[in-house]
Coordinates of C-alpha atoms and ligand atoms in Angstrom, one line a residue:
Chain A
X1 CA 14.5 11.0 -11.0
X2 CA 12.3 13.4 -9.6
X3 CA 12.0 14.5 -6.1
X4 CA 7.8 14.2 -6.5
X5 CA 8.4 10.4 -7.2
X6 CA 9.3 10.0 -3.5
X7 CA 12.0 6.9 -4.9
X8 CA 13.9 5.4 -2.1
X9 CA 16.6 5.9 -4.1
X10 CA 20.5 4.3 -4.2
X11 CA 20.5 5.0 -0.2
X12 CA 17.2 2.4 0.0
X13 CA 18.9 0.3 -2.7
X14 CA 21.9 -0.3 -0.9
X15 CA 20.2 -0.8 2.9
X16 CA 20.7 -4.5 3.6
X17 CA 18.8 -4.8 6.6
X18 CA 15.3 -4.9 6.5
X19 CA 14.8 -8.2 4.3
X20 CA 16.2 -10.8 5.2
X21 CA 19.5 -12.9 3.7
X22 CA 18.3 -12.8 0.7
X23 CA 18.8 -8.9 0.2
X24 CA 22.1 -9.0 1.7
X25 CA 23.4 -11.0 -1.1
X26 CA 22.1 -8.9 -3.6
X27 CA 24.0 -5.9 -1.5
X28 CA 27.0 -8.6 -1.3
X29 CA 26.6 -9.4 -5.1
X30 CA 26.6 -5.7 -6.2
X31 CA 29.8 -4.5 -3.6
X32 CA 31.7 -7.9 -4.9
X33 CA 30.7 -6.9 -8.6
X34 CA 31.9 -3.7 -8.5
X35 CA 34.8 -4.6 -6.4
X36 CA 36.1 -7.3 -8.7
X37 CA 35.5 -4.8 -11.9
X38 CA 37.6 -2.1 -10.2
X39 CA 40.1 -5.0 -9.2
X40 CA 39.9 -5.9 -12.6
X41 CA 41.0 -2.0 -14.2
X42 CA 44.1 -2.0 -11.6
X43 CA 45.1 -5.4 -12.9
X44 CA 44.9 -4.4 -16.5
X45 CA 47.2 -1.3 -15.4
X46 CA 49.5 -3.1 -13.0
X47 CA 50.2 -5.7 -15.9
X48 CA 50.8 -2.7 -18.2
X49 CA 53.8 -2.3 -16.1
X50 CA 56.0 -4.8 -17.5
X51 CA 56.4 -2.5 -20.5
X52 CA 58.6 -0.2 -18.6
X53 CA 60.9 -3.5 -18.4
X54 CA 61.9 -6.0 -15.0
X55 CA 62.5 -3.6 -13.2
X56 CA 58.9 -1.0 -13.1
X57 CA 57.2 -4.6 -13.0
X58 CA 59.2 -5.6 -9.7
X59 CA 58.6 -2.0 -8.1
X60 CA 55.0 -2.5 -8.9
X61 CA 54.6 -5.9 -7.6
X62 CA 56.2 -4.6 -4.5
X63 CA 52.9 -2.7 -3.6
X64 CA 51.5 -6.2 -3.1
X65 CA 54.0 -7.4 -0.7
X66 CA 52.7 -4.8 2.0
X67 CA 50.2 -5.7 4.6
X68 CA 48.1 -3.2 3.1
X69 CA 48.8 -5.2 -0.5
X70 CA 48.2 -8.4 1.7
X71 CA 45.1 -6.7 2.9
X72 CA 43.9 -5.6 -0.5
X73 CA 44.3 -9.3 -1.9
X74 CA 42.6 -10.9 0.7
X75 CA 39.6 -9.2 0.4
X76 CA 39.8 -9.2 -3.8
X77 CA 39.7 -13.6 -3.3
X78 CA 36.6 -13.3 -0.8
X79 CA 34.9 -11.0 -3.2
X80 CA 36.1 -13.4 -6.0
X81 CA 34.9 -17.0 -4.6
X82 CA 31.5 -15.0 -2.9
X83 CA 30.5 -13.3 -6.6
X84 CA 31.4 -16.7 -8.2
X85 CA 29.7 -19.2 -6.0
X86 CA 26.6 -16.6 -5.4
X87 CA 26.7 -15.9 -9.3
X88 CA 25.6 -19.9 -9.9
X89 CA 22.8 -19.3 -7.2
X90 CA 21.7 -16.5 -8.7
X91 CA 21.7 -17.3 -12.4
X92 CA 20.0 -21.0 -11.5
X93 CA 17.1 -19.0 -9.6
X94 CA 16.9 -16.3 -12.4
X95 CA 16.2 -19.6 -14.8
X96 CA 13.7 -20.2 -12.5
X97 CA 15.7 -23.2 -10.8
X98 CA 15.1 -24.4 -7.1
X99 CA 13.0 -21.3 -6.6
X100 CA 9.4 -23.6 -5.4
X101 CA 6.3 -24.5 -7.0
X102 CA 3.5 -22.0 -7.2
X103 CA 0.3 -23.4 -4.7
X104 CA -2.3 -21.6 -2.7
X105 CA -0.5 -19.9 -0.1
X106 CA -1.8 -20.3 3.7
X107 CA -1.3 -17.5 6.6
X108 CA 2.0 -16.7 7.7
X109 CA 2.4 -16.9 3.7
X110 CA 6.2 -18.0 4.1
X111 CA 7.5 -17.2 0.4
X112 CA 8.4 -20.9 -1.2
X113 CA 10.9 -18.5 -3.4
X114 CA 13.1 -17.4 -0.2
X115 CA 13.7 -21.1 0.6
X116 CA 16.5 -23.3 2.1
X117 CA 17.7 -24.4 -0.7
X118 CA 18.9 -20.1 -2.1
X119 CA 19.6 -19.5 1.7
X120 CA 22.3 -22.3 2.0
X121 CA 23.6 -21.2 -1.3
X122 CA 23.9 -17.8 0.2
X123 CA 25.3 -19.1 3.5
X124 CA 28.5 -21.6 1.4
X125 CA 28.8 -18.7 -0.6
X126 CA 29.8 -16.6 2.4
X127 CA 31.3 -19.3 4.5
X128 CA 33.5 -20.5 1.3
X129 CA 34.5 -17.1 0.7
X130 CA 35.9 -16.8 4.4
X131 CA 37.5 -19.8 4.8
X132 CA 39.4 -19.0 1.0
X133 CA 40.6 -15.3 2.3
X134 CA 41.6 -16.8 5.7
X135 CA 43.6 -19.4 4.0
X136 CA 44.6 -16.8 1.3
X137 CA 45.6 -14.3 4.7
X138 CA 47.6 -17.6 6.5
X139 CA 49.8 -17.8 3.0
X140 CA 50.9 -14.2 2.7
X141 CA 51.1 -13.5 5.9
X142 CA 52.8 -16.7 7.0
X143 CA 55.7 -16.3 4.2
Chain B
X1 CA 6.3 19.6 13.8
X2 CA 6.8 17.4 16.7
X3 CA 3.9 17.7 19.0
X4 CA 2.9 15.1 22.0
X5 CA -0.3 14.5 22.9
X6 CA -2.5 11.9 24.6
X7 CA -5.6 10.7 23.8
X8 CA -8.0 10.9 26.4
X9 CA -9.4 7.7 25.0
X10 CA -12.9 6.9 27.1
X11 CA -12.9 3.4 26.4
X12 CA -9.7 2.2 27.8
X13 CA -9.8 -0.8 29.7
X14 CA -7.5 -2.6 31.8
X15 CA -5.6 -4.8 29.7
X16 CA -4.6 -2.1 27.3
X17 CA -1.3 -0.3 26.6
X18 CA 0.2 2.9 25.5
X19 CA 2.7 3.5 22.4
X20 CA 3.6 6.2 20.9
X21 CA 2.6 6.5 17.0
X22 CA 4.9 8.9 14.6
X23 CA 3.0 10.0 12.1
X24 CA 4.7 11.3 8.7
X25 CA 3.5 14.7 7.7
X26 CA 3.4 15.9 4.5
X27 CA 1.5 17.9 2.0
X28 CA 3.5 18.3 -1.7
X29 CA 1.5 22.0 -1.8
X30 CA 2.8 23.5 0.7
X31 CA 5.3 21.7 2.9
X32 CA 9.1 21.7 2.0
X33 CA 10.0 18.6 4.0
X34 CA 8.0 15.9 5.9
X35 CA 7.7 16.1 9.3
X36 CA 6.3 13.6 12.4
X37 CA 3.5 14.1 14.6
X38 CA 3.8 12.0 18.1
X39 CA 0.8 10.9 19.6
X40 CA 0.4 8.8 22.8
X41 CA -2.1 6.0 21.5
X42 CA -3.5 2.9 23.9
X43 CA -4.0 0.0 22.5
X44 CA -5.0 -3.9 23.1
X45 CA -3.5 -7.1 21.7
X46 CA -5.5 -6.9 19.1
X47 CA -5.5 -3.0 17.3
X48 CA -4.1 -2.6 14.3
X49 CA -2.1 -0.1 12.9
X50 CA -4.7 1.8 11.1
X51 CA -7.3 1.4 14.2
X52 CA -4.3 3.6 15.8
X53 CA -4.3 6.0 13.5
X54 CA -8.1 6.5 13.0
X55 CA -8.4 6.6 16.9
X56 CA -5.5 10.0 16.5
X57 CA -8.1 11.0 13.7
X58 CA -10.7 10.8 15.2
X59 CA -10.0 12.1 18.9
X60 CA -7.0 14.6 18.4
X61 CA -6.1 15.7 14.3
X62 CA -9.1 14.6 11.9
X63 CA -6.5 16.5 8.8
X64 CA -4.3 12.7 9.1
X65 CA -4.1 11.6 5.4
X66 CA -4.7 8.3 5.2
X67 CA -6.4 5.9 2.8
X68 CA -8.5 2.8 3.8
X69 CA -11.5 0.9 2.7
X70 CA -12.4 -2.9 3.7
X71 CA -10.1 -3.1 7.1
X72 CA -9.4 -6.8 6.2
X73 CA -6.4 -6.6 4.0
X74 CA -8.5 -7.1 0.7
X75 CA -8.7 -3.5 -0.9
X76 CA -5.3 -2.8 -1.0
X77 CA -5.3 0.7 -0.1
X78 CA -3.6 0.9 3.3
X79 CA -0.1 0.2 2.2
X80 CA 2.2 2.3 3.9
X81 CA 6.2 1.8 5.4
X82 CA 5.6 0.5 9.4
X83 CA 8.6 0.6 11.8
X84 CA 10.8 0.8 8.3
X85 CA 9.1 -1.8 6.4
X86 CA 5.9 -1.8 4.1
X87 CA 3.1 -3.2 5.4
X88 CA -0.9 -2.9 5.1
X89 CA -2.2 -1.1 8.2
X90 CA -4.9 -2.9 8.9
X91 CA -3.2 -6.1 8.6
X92 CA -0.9 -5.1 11.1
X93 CA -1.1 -5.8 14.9
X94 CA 0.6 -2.7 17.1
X95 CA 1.4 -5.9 19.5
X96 CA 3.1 -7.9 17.0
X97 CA 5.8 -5.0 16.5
X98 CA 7.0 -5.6 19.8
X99 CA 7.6 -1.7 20.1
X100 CA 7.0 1.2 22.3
X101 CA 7.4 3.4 19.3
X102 CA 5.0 3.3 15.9
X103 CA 6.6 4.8 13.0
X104 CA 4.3 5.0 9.9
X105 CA 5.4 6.9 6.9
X106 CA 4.2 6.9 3.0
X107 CA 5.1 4.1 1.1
X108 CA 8.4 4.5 -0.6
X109 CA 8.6 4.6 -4.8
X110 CA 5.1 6.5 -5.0
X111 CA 4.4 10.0 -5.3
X112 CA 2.9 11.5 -2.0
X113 CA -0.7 12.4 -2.5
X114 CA -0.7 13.8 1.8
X115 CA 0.8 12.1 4.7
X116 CA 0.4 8.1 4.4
X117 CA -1.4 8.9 0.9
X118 CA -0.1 7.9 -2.3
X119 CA -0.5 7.6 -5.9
X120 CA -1.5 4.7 -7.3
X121 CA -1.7 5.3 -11.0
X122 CA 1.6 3.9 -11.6
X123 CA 0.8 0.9 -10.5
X124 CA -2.4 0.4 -12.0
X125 CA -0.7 1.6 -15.3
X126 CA 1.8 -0.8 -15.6
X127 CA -0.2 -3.9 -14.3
X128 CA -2.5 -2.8 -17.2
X129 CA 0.0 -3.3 -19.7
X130 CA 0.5 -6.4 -18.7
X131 CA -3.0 -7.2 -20.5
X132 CA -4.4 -8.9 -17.1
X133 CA -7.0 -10.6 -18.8
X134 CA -6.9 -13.5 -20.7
X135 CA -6.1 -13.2 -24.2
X136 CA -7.6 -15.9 -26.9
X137 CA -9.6 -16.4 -30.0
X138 CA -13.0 -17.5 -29.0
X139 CA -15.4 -16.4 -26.0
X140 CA -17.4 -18.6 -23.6
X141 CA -20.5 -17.5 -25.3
X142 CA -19.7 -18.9 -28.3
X143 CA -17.9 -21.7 -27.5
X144 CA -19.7 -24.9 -27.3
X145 CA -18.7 -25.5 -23.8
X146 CA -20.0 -23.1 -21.2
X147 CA -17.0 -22.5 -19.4
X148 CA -13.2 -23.4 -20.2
X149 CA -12.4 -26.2 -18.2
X150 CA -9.8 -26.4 -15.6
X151 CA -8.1 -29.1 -14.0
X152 CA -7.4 -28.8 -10.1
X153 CA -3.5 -28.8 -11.0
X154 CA -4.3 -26.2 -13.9
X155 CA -5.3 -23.8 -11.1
X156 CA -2.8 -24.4 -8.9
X157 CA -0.5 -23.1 -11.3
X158 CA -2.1 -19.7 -10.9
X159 CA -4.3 -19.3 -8.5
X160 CA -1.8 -17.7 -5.9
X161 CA -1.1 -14.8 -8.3
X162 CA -4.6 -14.5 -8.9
X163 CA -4.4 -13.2 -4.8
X164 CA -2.8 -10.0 -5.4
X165 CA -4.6 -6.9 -4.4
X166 CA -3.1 -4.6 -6.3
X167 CA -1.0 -2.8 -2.5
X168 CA 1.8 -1.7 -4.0
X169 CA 3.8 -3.3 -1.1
X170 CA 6.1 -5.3 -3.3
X171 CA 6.7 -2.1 -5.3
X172 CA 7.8 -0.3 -2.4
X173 CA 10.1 -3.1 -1.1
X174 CA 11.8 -3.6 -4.4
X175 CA 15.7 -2.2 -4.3
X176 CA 15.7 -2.1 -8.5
X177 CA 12.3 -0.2 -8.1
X178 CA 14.2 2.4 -5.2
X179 CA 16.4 4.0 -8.0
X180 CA 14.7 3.1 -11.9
X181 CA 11.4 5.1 -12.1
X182 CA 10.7 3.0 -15.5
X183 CA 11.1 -0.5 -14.2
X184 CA 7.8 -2.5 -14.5
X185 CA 7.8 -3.7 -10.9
X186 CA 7.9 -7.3 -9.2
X187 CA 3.6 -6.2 -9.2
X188 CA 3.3 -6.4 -12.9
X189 CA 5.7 -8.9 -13.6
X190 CA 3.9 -11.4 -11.3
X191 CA 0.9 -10.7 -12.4
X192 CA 2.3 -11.5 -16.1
X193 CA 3.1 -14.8 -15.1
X194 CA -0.3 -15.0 -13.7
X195 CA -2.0 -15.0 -16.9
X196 CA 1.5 -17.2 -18.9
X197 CA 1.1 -19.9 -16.1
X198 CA -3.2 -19.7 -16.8
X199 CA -4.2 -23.4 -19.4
X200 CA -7.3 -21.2 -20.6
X201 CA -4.8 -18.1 -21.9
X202 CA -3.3 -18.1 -25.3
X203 CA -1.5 -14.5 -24.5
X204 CA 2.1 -15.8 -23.6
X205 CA 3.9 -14.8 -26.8
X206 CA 2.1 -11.0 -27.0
X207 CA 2.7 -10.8 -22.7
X208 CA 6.5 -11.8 -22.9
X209 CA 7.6 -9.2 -25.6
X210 CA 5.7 -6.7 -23.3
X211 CA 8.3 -7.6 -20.5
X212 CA 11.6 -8.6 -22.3
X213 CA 12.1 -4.8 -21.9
X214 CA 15.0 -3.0 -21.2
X215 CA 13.1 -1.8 -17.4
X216 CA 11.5 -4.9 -17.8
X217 CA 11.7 -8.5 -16.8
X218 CA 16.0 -8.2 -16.8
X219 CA 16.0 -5.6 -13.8
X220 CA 14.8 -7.8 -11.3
X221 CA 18.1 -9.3 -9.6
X222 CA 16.0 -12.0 -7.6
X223 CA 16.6 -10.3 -4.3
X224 CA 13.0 -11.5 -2.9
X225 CA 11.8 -8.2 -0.7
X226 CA 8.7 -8.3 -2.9
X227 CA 8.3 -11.7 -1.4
X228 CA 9.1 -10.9 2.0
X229 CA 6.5 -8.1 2.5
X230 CA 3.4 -9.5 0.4
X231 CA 0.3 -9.5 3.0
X232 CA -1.5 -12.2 0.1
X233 CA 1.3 -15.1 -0.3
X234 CA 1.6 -13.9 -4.2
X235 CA 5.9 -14.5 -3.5
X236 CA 6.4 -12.3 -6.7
X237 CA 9.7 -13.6 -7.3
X238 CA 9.0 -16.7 -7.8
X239 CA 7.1 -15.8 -10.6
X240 CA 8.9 -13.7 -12.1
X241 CA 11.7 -16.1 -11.9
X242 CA 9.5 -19.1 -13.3
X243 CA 8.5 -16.5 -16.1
X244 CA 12.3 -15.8 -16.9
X245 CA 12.8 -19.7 -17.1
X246 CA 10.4 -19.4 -19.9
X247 CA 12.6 -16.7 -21.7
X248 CA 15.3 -18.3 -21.0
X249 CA 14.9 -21.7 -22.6
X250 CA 15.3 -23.1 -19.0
X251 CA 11.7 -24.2 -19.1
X252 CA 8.9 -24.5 -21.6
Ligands
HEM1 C1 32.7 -17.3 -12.5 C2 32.7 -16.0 -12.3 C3 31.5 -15.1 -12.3 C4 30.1 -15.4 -12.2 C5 29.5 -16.8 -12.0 C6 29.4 -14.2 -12.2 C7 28.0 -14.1 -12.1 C8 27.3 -12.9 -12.1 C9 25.9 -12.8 -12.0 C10 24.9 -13.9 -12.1 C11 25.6 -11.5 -11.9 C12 24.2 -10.8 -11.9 C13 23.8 -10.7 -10.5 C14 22.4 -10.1 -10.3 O1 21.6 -10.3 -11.2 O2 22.2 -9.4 -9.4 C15 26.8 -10.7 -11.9 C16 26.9 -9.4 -11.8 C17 28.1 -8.7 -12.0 N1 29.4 -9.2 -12.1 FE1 29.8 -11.2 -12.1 N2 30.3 -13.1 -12.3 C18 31.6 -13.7 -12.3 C19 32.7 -13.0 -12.4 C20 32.8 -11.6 -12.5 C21 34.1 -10.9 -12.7 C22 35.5 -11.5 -12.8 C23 33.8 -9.5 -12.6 C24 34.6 -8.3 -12.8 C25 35.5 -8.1 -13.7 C26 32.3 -9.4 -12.4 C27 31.6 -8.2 -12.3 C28 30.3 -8.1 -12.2 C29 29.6 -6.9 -12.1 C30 30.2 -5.5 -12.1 C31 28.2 -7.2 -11.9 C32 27.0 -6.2 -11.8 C33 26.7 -6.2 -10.3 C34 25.2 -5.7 -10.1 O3 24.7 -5.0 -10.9 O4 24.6 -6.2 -9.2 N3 31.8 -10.7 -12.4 N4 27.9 -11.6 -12.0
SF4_2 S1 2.1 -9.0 -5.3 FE1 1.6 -8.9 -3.1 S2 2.6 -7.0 -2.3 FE2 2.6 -6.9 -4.6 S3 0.7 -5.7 -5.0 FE3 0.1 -7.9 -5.1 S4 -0.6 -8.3 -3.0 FE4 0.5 -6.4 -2.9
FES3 S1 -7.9 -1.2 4.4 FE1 -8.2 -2.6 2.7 S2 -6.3 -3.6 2.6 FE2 -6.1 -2.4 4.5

């Protein structure tokens, strides 16, 4: 990518706050992606660990008993029920599902594409993901 | 390059106001970086953007780069990023940004031609390929009808794509366009779906594999800033999304 192009680049890509919900849970979509994939490595590898017997699987399961472990786990469910229930959303309006009916447009030109319907998916999909990490935060923190 | 000046501005009249416009300065042949010019403007409730910055043009630095035409948001031409968020100039009220401070910079995603300037060709290139014209066998002429005939509902299936002017706004709001210099852009793709959705086109199949790309349709991620900043009501998503519903089986 070339400097000439003037590209707003990954810096532009990843600014969630100049349009609307909408763009935030594409930011949310991407971070939760990401997260879950990286989650997703270290699970592979901490699961490895029960080839060095009982006891390297204990001593690795110990890293989850911390509050940092606690920490860590908490945010993996959010990202988990937020990329799951915003997936549906998203893969509904990418079939072109719940996303309005073309027809001429009159001034303020609201989009019929940014509609209630995606922004209460986007809103459950938020609120669902932090009621199940509080929940998920009240059962390993209240053992 | 910061520089303050007022505009000694010989008609201003009670009601108006003063802000202060940034301009971005930059010329690819010489400058390094971009730079802003401050310049005290007045204005009434009803300036525009671009009436600001012909007034700094005209009364204080005529070397402004800027590019206008019909000053009534139908050319297309006066895209550029206002208080951080693409806009057309001239369809812009200074009062409606509820700001002492203008900021107007180039559009992003566009090479800089000077200043607020930027290339177009692009954009023009890709909504070419598109083939935005409609694609069949037989003409009018020779047809024995004299016109293809359209019922009210046919249009409505179009017609609000058919209002796009070509501003590269949606282009420049688009976060897959920010960082993939190849994609086809929410522009192009909307205007595909203008011709797919038109009853008198028989182009769907030929315009489809033109988009089923891999920087085609598949980058867009449905995050609707092409439909936020559209000055025409075109909501490019949706039609990209309706023409993805086609691809995907979802609709027919
Ligand atoms: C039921 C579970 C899941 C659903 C419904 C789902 C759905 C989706 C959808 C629809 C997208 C595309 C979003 C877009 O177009 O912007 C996506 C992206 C992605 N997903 Fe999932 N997903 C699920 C589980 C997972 C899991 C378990 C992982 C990790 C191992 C994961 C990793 C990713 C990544 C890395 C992306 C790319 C993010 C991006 O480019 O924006 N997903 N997912
Ligand atoms: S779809 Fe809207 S924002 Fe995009 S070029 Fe056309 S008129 Fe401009
Ligand atoms: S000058 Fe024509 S669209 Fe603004």
């Amino acid at each position: 990518m070339s400097k000439d192009e003037h590209r707003e680049g990954i810096k532009g890509m990843a600014n969630p706050t100049r349009y609307g919900i909408e763009r935030v849970a594409y930011w949310l979509m991407r971070l939760s992606g990401l997260g879950l994939l990286a989650y997703f490595v270290g699970h592979i590898y901490e699961t490895s660990n029960i080839l060095r017997g009982q006891v390297g699987w204990n001593e690795f399961l110990e890293l989850t008993q911390t509050t940092e472990g606690h920490l860590v786990l908490a945010i993996v469910i959010a990202m988990c029920v937020f990329h799951t229930v915003n997936g549906i959303r998203v893969m509904l309006g990418h079939g072109g599902i719940g996303v309005g009916k073309p027809a001429r447009p009159d001034y303020p030109y609201e989009p019929a594409s940014q509609n209630y319907r995606h922004k209460i998916g986007i809103y459950s999909a938020i609120l669902l993901a932090a009621i199940a990490m509080m929940y998920g935060l009240a059962v390993m923190f209240g053992e | 390059m910061a520089q303050v000046s007022s505009i000694s501005n010989e008609q201003t009249s009670p009601t108006s106001k003063l802000i202060t416009l940034r301009i971005s300065r930059f010329n690819p042949e010489h400058d390094e970086s971009s730079g802003f010019m401050e310049f005290s403007v007045s204005y009434e409730k009803w300036t525009t953007v671009l009436e600001a910055i012909l007034d700094v043009k005209k009364h204080h630095d005529h070397s402004v780069g800027v590019r206008y035409s019909c000053r009534q948001a139908t050319c297309g031409s006066c895209g550029m990023i206002i208080n951080g968020k693409p806009r057309l100039a001239c369809f812009t009220k200074i009062s409606e940004l509820n700001s002492d401070v203008v900021t107007v910079e180039p559009m992003n995603n566009f090479p800089i031609i000077r200043d607020l300037a930027v290339k177009f060709e692009k954009l023009f290139d890709t909504h070419q390929k598109i083939k935005p014209y409609l694609i069949r066998d037989d003409t009018e002429i020779e047809s024995n009808e004299k016109e293809f005939l359209q019922s009210p509902e046919e249009v409505e299936q179009y017609i609000q794509f058919a209002n796009c002017i070509k501003c590269g706004l949606c282009n420049s709001a688009c976060p897959t366009m920010a960082t993939d210099s190849s994609f086809v852009g929410p522009q192009a793709l909307a205007q595909a779906y203008r011709y797919v959705a038109d009853s008198r086109d028989k182009g769907k199949d030929s315009r489809l594999k033109i988009i089923d790309d891999s920087h085609g349709i598949w980058r867009c991620h449905f995050a609707g800033s092409c439909s936020q900043v559209c000055p025409k009501g075109v909501d490019p998503a949706m039609g990209i999304q309706l023409l993805r519903g086609y691809m995907l089986g979802f609709r027919s």
